[in-house]
Coordinates of C-alpha atoms and ligand atoms in Angstrom, one line a residue:
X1 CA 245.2 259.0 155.4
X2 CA 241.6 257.7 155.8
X3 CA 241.1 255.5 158.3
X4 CA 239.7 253.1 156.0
X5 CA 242.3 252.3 154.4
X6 CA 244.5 251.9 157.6
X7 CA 246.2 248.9 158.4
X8 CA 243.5 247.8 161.3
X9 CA 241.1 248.3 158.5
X10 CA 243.0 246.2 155.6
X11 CA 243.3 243.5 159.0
X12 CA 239.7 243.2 159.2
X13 CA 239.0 242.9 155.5
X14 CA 241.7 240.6 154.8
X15 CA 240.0 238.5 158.1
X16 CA 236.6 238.7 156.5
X17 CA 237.8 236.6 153.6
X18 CA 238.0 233.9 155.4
X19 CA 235.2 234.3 158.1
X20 CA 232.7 235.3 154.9
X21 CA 233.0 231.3 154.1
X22 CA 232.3 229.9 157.6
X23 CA 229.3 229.2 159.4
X24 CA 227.6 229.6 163.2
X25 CA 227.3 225.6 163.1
X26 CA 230.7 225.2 162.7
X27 CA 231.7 228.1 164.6
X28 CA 229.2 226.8 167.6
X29 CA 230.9 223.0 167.0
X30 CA 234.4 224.3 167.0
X31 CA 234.0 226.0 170.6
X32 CA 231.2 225.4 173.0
X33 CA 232.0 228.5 175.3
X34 CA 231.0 230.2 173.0
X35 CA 228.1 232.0 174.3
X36 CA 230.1 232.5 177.4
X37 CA 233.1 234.2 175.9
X38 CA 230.2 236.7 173.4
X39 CA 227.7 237.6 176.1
X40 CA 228.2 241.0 178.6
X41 CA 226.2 240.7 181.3
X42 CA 226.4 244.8 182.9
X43 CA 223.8 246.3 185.0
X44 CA 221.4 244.1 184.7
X45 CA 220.8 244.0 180.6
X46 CA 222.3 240.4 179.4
X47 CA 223.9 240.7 175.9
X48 CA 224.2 237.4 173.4
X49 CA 226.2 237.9 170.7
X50 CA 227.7 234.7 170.4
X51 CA 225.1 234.1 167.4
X52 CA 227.1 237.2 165.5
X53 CA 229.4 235.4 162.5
X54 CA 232.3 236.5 164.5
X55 CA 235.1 234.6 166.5
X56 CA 238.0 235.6 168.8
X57 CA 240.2 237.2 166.2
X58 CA 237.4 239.1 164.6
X59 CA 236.4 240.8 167.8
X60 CA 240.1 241.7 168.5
X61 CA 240.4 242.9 165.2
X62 CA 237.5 245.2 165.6
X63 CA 238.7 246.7 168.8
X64 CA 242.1 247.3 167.3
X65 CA 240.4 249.7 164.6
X66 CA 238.4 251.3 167.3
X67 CA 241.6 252.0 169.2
X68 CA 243.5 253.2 165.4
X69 CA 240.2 255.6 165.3
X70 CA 241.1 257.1 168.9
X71 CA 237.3 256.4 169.8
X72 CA 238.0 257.7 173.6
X73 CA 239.7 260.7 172.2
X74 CA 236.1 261.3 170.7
X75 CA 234.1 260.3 173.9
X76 CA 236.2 262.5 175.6
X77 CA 235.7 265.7 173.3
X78 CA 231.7 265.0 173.5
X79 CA 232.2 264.8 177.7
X80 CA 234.3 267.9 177.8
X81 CA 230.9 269.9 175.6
X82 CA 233.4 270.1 172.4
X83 CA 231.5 271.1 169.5
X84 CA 231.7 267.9 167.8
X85 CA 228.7 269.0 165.5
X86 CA 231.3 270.9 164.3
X87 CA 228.7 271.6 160.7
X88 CA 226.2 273.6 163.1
X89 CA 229.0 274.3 165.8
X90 CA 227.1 272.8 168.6
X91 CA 228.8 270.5 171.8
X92 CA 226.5 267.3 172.1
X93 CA 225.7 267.2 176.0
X94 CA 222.1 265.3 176.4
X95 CA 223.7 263.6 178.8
X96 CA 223.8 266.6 181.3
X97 CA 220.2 266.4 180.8
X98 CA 220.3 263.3 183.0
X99 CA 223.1 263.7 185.1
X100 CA 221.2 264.0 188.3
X101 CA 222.8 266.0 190.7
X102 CA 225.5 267.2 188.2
X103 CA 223.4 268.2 185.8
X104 CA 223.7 272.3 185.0
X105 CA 221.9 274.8 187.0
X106 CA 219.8 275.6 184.0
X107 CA 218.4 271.6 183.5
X108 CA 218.0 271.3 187.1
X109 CA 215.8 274.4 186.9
X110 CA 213.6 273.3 183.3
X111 CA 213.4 269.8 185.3
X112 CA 211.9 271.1 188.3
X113 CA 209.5 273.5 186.2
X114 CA 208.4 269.8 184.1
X115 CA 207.9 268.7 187.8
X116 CA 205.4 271.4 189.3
X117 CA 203.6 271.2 185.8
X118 CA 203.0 267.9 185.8
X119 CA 201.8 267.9 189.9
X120 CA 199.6 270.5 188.5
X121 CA 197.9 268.8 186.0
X122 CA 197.6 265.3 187.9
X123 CA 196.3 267.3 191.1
X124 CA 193.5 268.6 188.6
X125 CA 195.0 272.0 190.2
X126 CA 196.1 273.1 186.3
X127 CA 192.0 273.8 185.0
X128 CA 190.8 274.8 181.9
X129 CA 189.2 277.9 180.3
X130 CA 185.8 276.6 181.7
X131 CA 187.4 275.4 185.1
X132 CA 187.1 272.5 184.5
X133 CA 190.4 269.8 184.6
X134 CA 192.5 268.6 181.9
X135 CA 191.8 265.1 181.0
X136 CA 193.8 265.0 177.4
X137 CA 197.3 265.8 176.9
X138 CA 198.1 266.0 172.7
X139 CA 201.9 266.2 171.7
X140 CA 202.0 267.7 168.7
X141 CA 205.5 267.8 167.2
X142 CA 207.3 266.0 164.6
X143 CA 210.8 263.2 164.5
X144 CA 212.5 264.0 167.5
X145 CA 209.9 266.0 169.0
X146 CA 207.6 263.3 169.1
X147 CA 209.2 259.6 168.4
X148 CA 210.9 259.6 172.2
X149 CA 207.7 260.2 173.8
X150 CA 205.5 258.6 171.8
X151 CA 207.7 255.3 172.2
X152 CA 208.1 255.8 175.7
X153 CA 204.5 256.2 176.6
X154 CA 203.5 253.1 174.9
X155 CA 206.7 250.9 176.2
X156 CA 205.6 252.1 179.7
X157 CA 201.9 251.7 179.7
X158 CA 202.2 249.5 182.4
X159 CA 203.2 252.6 184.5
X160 CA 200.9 254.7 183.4
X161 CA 199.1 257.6 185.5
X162 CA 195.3 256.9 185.9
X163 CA 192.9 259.4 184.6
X164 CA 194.7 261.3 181.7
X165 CA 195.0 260.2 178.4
X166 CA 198.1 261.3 176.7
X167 CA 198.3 261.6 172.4
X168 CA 200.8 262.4 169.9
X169 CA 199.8 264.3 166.5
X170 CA 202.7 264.7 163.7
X171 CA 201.7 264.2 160.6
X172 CA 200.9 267.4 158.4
X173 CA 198.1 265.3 156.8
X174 CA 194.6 266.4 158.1
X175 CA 194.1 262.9 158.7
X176 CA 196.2 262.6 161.5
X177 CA 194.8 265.4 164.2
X178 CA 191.5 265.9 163.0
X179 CA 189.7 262.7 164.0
X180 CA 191.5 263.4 167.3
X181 CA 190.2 266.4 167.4
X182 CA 186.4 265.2 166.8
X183 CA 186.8 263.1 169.7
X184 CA 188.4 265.5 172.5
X185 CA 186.6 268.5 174.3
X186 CA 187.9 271.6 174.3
X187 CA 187.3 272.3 177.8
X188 CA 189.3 269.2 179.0
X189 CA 192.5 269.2 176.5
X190 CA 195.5 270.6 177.0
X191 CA 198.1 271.0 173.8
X192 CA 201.8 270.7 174.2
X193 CA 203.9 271.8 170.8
X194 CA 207.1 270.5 170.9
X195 CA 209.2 272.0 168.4
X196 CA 212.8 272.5 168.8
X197 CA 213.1 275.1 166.5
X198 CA 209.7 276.4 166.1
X199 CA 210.1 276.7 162.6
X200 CA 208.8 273.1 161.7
X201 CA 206.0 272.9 159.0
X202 CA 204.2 270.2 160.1
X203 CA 204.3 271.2 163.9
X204 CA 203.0 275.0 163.2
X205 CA 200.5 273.8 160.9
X206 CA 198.9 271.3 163.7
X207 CA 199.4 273.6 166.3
X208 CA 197.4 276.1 164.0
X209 CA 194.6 274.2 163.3
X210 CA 194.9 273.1 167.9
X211 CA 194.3 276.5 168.3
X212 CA 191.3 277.5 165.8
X213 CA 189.5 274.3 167.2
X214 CA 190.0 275.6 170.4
X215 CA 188.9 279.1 169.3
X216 CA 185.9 277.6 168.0
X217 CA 184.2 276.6 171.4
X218 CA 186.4 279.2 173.8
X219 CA 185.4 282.3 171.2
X220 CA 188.3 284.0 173.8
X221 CA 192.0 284.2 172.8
X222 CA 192.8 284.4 176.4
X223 CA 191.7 280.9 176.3
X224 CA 195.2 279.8 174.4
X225 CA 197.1 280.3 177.9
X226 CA 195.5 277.4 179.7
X227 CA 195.6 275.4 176.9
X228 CA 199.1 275.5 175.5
X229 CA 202.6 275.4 176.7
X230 CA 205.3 275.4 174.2
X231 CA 209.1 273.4 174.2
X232 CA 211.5 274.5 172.7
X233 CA 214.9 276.6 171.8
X234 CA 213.5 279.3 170.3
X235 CA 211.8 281.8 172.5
X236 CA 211.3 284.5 170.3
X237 CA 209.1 282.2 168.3
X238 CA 207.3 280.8 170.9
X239 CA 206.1 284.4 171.8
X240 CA 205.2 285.5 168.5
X241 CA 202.7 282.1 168.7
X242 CA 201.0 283.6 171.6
X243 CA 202.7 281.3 174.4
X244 CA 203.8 283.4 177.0
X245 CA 207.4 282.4 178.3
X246 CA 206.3 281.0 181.5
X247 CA 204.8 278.1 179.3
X248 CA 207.8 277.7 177.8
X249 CA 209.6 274.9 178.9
X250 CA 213.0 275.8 177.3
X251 CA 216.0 273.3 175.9
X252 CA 219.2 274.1 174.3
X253 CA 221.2 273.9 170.9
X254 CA 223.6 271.4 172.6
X255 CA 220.3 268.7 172.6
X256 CA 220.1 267.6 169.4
X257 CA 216.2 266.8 168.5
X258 CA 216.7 262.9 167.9
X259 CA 218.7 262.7 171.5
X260 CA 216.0 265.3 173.2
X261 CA 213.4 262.9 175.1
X262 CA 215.4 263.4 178.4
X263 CA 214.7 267.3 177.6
X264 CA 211.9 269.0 177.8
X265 CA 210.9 267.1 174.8
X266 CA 209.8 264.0 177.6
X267 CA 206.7 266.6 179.0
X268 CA 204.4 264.3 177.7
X269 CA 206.5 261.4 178.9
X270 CA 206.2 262.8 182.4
X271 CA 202.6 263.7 182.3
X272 CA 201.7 259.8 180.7
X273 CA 204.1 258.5 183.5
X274 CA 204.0 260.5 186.6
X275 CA 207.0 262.3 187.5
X276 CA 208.8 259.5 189.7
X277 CA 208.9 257.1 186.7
X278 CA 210.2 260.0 184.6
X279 CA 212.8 260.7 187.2
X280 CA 213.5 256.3 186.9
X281 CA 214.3 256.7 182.9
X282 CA 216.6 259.6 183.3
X283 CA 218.5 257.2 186.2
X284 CA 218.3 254.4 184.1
X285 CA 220.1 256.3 181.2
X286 CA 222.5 258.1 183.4
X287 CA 223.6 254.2 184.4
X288 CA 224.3 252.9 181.0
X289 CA 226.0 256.9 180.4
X290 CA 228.2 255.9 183.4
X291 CA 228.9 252.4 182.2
X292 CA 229.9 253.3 178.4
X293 CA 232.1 255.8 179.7
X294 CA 233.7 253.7 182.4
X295 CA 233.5 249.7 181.3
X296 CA 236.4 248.5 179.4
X297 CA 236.4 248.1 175.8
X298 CA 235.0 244.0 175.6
X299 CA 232.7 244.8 178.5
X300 CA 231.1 248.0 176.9
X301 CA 227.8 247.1 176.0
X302 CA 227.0 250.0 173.5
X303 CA 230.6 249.7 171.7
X304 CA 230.1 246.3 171.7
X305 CA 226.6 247.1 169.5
X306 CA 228.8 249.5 167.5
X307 CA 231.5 247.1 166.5
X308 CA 229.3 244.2 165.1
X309 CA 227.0 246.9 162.9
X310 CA 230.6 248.1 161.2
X311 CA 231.7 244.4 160.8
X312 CA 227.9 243.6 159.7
X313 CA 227.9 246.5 157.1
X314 CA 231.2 247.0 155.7
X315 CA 232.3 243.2 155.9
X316 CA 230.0 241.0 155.9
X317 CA 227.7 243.3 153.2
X318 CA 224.5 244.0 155.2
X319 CA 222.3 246.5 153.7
X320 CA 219.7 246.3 156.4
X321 CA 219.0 245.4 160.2
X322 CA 216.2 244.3 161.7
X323 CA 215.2 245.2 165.5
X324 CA 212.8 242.8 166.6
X325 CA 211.4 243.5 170.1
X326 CA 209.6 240.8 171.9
X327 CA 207.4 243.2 173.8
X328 CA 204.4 244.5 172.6
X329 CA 205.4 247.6 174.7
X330 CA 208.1 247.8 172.4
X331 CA 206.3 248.6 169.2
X332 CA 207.5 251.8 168.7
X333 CA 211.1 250.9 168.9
X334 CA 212.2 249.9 165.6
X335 CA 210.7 253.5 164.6
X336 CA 212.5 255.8 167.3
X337 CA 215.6 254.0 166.6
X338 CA 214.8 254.3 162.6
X339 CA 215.3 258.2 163.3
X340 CA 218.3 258.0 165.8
X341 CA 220.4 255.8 163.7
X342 CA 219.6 256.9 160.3
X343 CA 219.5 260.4 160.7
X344 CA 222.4 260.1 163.0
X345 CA 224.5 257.9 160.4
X346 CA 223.2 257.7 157.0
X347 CA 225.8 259.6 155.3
X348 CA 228.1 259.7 153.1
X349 CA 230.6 262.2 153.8
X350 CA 232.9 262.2 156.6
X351 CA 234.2 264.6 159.4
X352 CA 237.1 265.9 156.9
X353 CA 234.1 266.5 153.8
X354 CA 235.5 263.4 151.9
X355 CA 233.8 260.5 150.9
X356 CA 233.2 258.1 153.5
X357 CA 234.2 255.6 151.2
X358 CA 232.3 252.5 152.7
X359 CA 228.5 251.6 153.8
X360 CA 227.4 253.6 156.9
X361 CA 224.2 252.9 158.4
X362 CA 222.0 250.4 157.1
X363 CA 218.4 250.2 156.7
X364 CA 217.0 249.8 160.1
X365 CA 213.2 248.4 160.8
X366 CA 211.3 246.3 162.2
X367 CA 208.0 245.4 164.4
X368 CA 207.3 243.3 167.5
X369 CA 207.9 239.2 167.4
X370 CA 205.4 237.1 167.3
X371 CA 203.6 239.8 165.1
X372 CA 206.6 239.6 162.4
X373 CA 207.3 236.2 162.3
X374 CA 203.8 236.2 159.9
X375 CA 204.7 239.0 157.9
X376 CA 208.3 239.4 156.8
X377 CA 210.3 236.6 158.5
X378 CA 209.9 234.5 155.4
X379 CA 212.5 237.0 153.7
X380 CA 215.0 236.7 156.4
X381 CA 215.2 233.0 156.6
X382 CA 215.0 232.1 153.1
X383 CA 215.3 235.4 151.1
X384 CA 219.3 235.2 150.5
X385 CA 220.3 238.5 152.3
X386 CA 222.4 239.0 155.2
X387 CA 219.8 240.5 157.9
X388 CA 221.4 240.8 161.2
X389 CA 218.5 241.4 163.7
X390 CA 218.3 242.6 167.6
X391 CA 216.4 240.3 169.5
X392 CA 215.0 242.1 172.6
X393 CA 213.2 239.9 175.1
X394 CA 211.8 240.7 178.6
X395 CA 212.8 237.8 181.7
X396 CA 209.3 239.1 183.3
X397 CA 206.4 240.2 181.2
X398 CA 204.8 243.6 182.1
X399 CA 201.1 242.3 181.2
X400 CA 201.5 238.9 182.6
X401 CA 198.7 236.1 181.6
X402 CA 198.8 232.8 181.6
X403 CA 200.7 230.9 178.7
X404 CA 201.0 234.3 177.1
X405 CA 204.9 235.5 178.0
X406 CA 206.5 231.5 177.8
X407 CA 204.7 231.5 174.0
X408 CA 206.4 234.7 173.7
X409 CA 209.8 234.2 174.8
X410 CA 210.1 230.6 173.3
X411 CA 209.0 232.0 169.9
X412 CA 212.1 235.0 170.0
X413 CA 214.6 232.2 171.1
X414 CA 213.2 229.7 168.1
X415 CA 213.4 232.7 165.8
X416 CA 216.9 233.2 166.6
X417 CA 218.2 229.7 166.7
X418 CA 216.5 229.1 163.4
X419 CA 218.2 231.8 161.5
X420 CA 221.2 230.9 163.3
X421 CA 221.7 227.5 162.5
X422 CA 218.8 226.8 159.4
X423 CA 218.2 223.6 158.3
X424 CA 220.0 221.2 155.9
X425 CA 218.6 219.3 153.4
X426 CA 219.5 215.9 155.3
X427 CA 217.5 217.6 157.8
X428 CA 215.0 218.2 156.0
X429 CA 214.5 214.8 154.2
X430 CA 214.8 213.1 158.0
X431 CA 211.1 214.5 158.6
X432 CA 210.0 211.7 155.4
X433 CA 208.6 214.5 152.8
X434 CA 208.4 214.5 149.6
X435 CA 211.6 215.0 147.7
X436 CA 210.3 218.0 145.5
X437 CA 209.8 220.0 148.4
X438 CA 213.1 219.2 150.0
X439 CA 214.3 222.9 148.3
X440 CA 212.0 224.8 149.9
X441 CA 212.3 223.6 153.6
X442 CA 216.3 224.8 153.4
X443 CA 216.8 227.0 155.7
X444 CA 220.7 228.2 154.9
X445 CA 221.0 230.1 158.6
X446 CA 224.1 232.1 159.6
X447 CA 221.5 235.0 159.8
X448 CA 223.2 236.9 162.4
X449 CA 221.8 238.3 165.3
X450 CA 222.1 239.3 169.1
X451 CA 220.0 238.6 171.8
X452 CA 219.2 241.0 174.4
X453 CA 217.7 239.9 177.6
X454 CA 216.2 242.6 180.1
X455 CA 214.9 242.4 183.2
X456 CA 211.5 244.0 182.9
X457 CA 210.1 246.6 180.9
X458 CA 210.6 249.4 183.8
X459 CA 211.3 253.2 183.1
X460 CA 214.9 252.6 184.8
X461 CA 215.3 249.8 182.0
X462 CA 214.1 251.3 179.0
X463 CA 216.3 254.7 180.4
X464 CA 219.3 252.1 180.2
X465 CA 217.9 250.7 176.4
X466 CA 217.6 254.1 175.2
X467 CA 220.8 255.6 176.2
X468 CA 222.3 252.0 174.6
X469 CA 221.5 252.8 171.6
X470 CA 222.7 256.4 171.7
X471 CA 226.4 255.7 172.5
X472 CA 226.3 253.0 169.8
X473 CA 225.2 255.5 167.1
X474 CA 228.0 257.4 168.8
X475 CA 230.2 254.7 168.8
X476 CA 229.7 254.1 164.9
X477 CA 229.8 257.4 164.4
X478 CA 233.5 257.8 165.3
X479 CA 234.0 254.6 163.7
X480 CA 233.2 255.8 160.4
X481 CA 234.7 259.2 161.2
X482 CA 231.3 260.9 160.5
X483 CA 229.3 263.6 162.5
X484 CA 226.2 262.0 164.0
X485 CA 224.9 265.0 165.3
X486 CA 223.6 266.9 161.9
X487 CA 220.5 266.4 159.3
X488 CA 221.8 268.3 156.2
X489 CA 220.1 265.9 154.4
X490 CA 216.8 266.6 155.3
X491 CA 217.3 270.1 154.0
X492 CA 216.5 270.1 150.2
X493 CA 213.2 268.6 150.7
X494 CA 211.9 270.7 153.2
X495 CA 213.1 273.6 150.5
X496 CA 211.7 272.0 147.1
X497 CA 208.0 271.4 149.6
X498 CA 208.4 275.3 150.1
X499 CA 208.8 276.1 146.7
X500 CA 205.9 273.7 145.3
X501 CA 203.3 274.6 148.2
X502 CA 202.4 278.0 146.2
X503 CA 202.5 275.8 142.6
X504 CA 200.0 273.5 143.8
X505 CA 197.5 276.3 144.9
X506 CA 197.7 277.5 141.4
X507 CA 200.3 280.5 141.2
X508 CA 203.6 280.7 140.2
X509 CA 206.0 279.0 137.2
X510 CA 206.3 275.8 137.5
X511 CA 209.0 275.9 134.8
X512 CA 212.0 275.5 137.4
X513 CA 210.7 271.6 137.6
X514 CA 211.5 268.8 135.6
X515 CA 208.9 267.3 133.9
X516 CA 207.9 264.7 135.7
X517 CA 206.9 267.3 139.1
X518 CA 205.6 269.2 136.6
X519 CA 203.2 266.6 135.2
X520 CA 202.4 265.6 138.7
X521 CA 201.6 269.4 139.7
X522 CA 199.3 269.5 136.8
X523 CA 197.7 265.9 137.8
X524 CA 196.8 267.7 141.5
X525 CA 195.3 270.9 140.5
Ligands
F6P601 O1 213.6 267.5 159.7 C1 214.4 266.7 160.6 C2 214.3 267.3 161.9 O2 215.0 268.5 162.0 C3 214.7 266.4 163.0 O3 216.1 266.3 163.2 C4 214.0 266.9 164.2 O4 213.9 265.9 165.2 C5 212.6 267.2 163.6 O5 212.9 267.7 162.3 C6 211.7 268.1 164.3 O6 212.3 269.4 164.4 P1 211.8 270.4 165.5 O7 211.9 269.8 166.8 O8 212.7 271.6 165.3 O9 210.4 270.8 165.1

């Protein structure tokens, strides 16, 4: 029988009847501990969920399922390095990647290579063709190969290493490396491709046109050596690029690409950071690894997550969720998880190849508050959709100036208690206006939403953020009896783009494409 149409499931849809027609006021009137009783407070990172449209019953409910679903059967088959990607017949371990002093021979050794590469490079020992040292570091990789880092670096600019300006290239358009490329020397830049199967398009086609530019002024192959080192799983390809394996830094098929930062994959990470505060984000994540697998079910901070996205999506009908980082640093966020819950989740056939049968993963995006709040905010306090959002705030600011972090923080918890709680029209009319505008200062509220408070922005923190949101796309995962761990539907794109690349150069039939592509190819020649 499919879970979904078990009796825990029938519980909660039978419960969501009723909780559909009632509102955070009331729910807030009726019981004022309430943000006591919804708020987990572990390791540092508060959690408010009390603002969710949930009560008691609802959360019980929702652990009950979990429990009909065996979810710690399923944590434990990923801990024992099951093949739980059971479509590609790969175990999912990235958490042995930051397991410390457990972690397998073969991490420790790839982490202490990371280590003496990036000594080498901040030393200024690592030179260039000329002899001169490196000054820019360019990532070039694509998705998981370059969303981690990229996030990282900016959410920890505060900790940055002096001296060495670190960049991040993905994008198969033109427009994306060369103007890079215009402003860098050749002497000075040294080009990581991240790849974790070597075989990426966009990646190969960057790290082409890297290595003619660097041609260009070098006029020596031999050049190539000091100026690229390779990540990946694929040796063989690596080679045939002209990276020679001891600028390899290797990973394995068990680190799937959108769970790879604490990899390999982090090399730019480390060099933007400095090694210590790399070292910091793999102990942060290996804290929240330790509490999801340890902390009971209503203290379990990612589960906790994983629960109120199913009852957000499946009961309460949201097509969307917004993650709304206070934290400039935080900019990137909303994109990285975009990749690790989507790609992760959005499907729609489960771990048996049936139908799922209900939503899975909704739309995820966002951008930074206050920066939203001018932009797209109107539509989730007045647009008529259920939009739960993530609220993350920082207690300290990581660029503090005067006036600048209170305005910030006192704007995220306006935000939240505005879409929480609205505005009636008694309201409304209290503040004398005109009665023909009263409609359009409703606010209805019950938006709901969670509040997440952390310390500071520090590597250690954002290793615990990070590693979150990872067990709670596991979590929902399981939930939903889906794999998390493949991409099959990335596939037919990437296989149609082969097929057309030789079409819009002018050869071939274009007769195996409907008439719109073929109008379209026509329109481009
Ligand atoms: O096309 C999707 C995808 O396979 C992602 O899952 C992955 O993170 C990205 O492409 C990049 O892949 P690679 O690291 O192999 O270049």
């Amino acid at each position: 029988m499919s879970q979904l149409g078990s009796p825990a499931w029938q519980a909660l849809s039978a419960h969501a009847e009723a909780m559909r027609k009632e509102h955070l006021r009331g729910l807030f009137a009726e019981d004022p501990e309430r943000f006591t009783t919804f708020t987990i407070d572990e390791g540092g990172l508060l959690l408010d969920f009390s603002k969710q449209r949930i009560n008691a019953e609802t959360l019980a409910l929702l652990h009950v399922y979990a429990n009909s679903v065996d979810l710690d059967a399923q944590k434990r088959r990923m801990q024992a390095g099951e093949k739980i990607n059971h479509t590609e017949q790969r175990a999912v371990r990235h958490m042995d990647l930051r397991a410390g002093e457990q972690a397998p021979p073969e991490v420790k050794n790839v982490l202490k290579r990371m280590q003496v590469f990036c000594e080498s490079i901040h030393s200024g020992r690592w030179r260039g063709y000329s002899g001169e040292r490196i000054t820019d570091i360019v990532n070039i990789g694509i998705g998981g190969s370059d969303l981690g880092p990229r996030m990282a670096s900016k959410a920890l600019t505060a900790h940055q290493q002096p001296d060495l300006h670190v960049h991040f290239i993905a994008n198969v358009d033109g427009a994306d490396i060369a103007p890079l490329l215009a402003r860098l020397n050749p002497r000075t830049t040294l080009f990581i491709i991240a790849s974790k199967t070597f075989t990426t398009l966009e990646t190969l086609t960057n790290a082409h046109s890297a290595r003619n530019w660097l041609l260009a002024t070098a006029g020596n192959e031999n050049a190539v050596a000091q100026h690229f080192v390779a990540i990946s799983t694929n040796l063989e390809l690596t080679s045939k690029f002209g990276i020679a394996n001891d600028h390899v830094f290797e990973f394995w098929d068990w680190v799937g690409g959108r769970f790879s930062m604490w990899s390999a994959i982090g090399l730019s990470l480390a060099l933007a950071i400095g090694w210590r505060h790399f070292e910091q984000l793999l102990a942060g994540a290996k804290a929240m690894d330790e509490h999801f697998f340890a902390a009971p079910p209503e203290k379990n901070l990612p589960l906790t997550l994983a629960l109120l996205a199913l009852w957000n999506t499946d009961f309460l009908g949201a097509a969307s969720h917004a993650v709304l980082p206070y934290s400039q640093s935080l900019a990137l966020l909303p994109s990285f998880l975009q990749q690790l819950e989507m790609e992760s989740n959005g499907k729609q056939v489960n771990r048996d190849g049936e139908p799922v049968g209900v939503a899975t993963c909704p739309v995820l995006w966002g951008e930074p508050g206050t920066n939203g709040q001018h932009s797209f905010y109107q539509l989730i306090h007045q647009g008529g959709q259920v939009i739960p959002c993530d609220f993350i705030a920082l207690r300290e600011s990581d660029f503090p100036l005067p006036g600048h972090h209170i305005a910030l923080l006192a704007n995220c918890l306006a935000q939240s208690s505005a879409l929480a709680f609205g505005q009636t029209a008694e309201e409304v009319r209290a503040t004398v206006v005109a009665e023909a505008l009263v409609p359009y200062k409703i606010f209805p509220g019950n938006q709901p939403s969670t509040t997440m408070i952390i310390p500071a922005l520090t590597p250690y923190t954002l290793g615990q953020l990070l590693a979150l949101y990872e067990h709670k796309v596991f979590c929902l995962g399981a939930l939903w009896n889906l794999n998390s761990f493949d991409q099959w539907g990335v596939e037919l794109g990437k296989q149609l783009a082969g097929q057309l690349t030789p079409l819009l150069e002018g050869q071939g039939d274009a007769a195996v494409f409907d008439a719109s592509t073929r109008g379209l190819i026509n329109a481009l020649r």
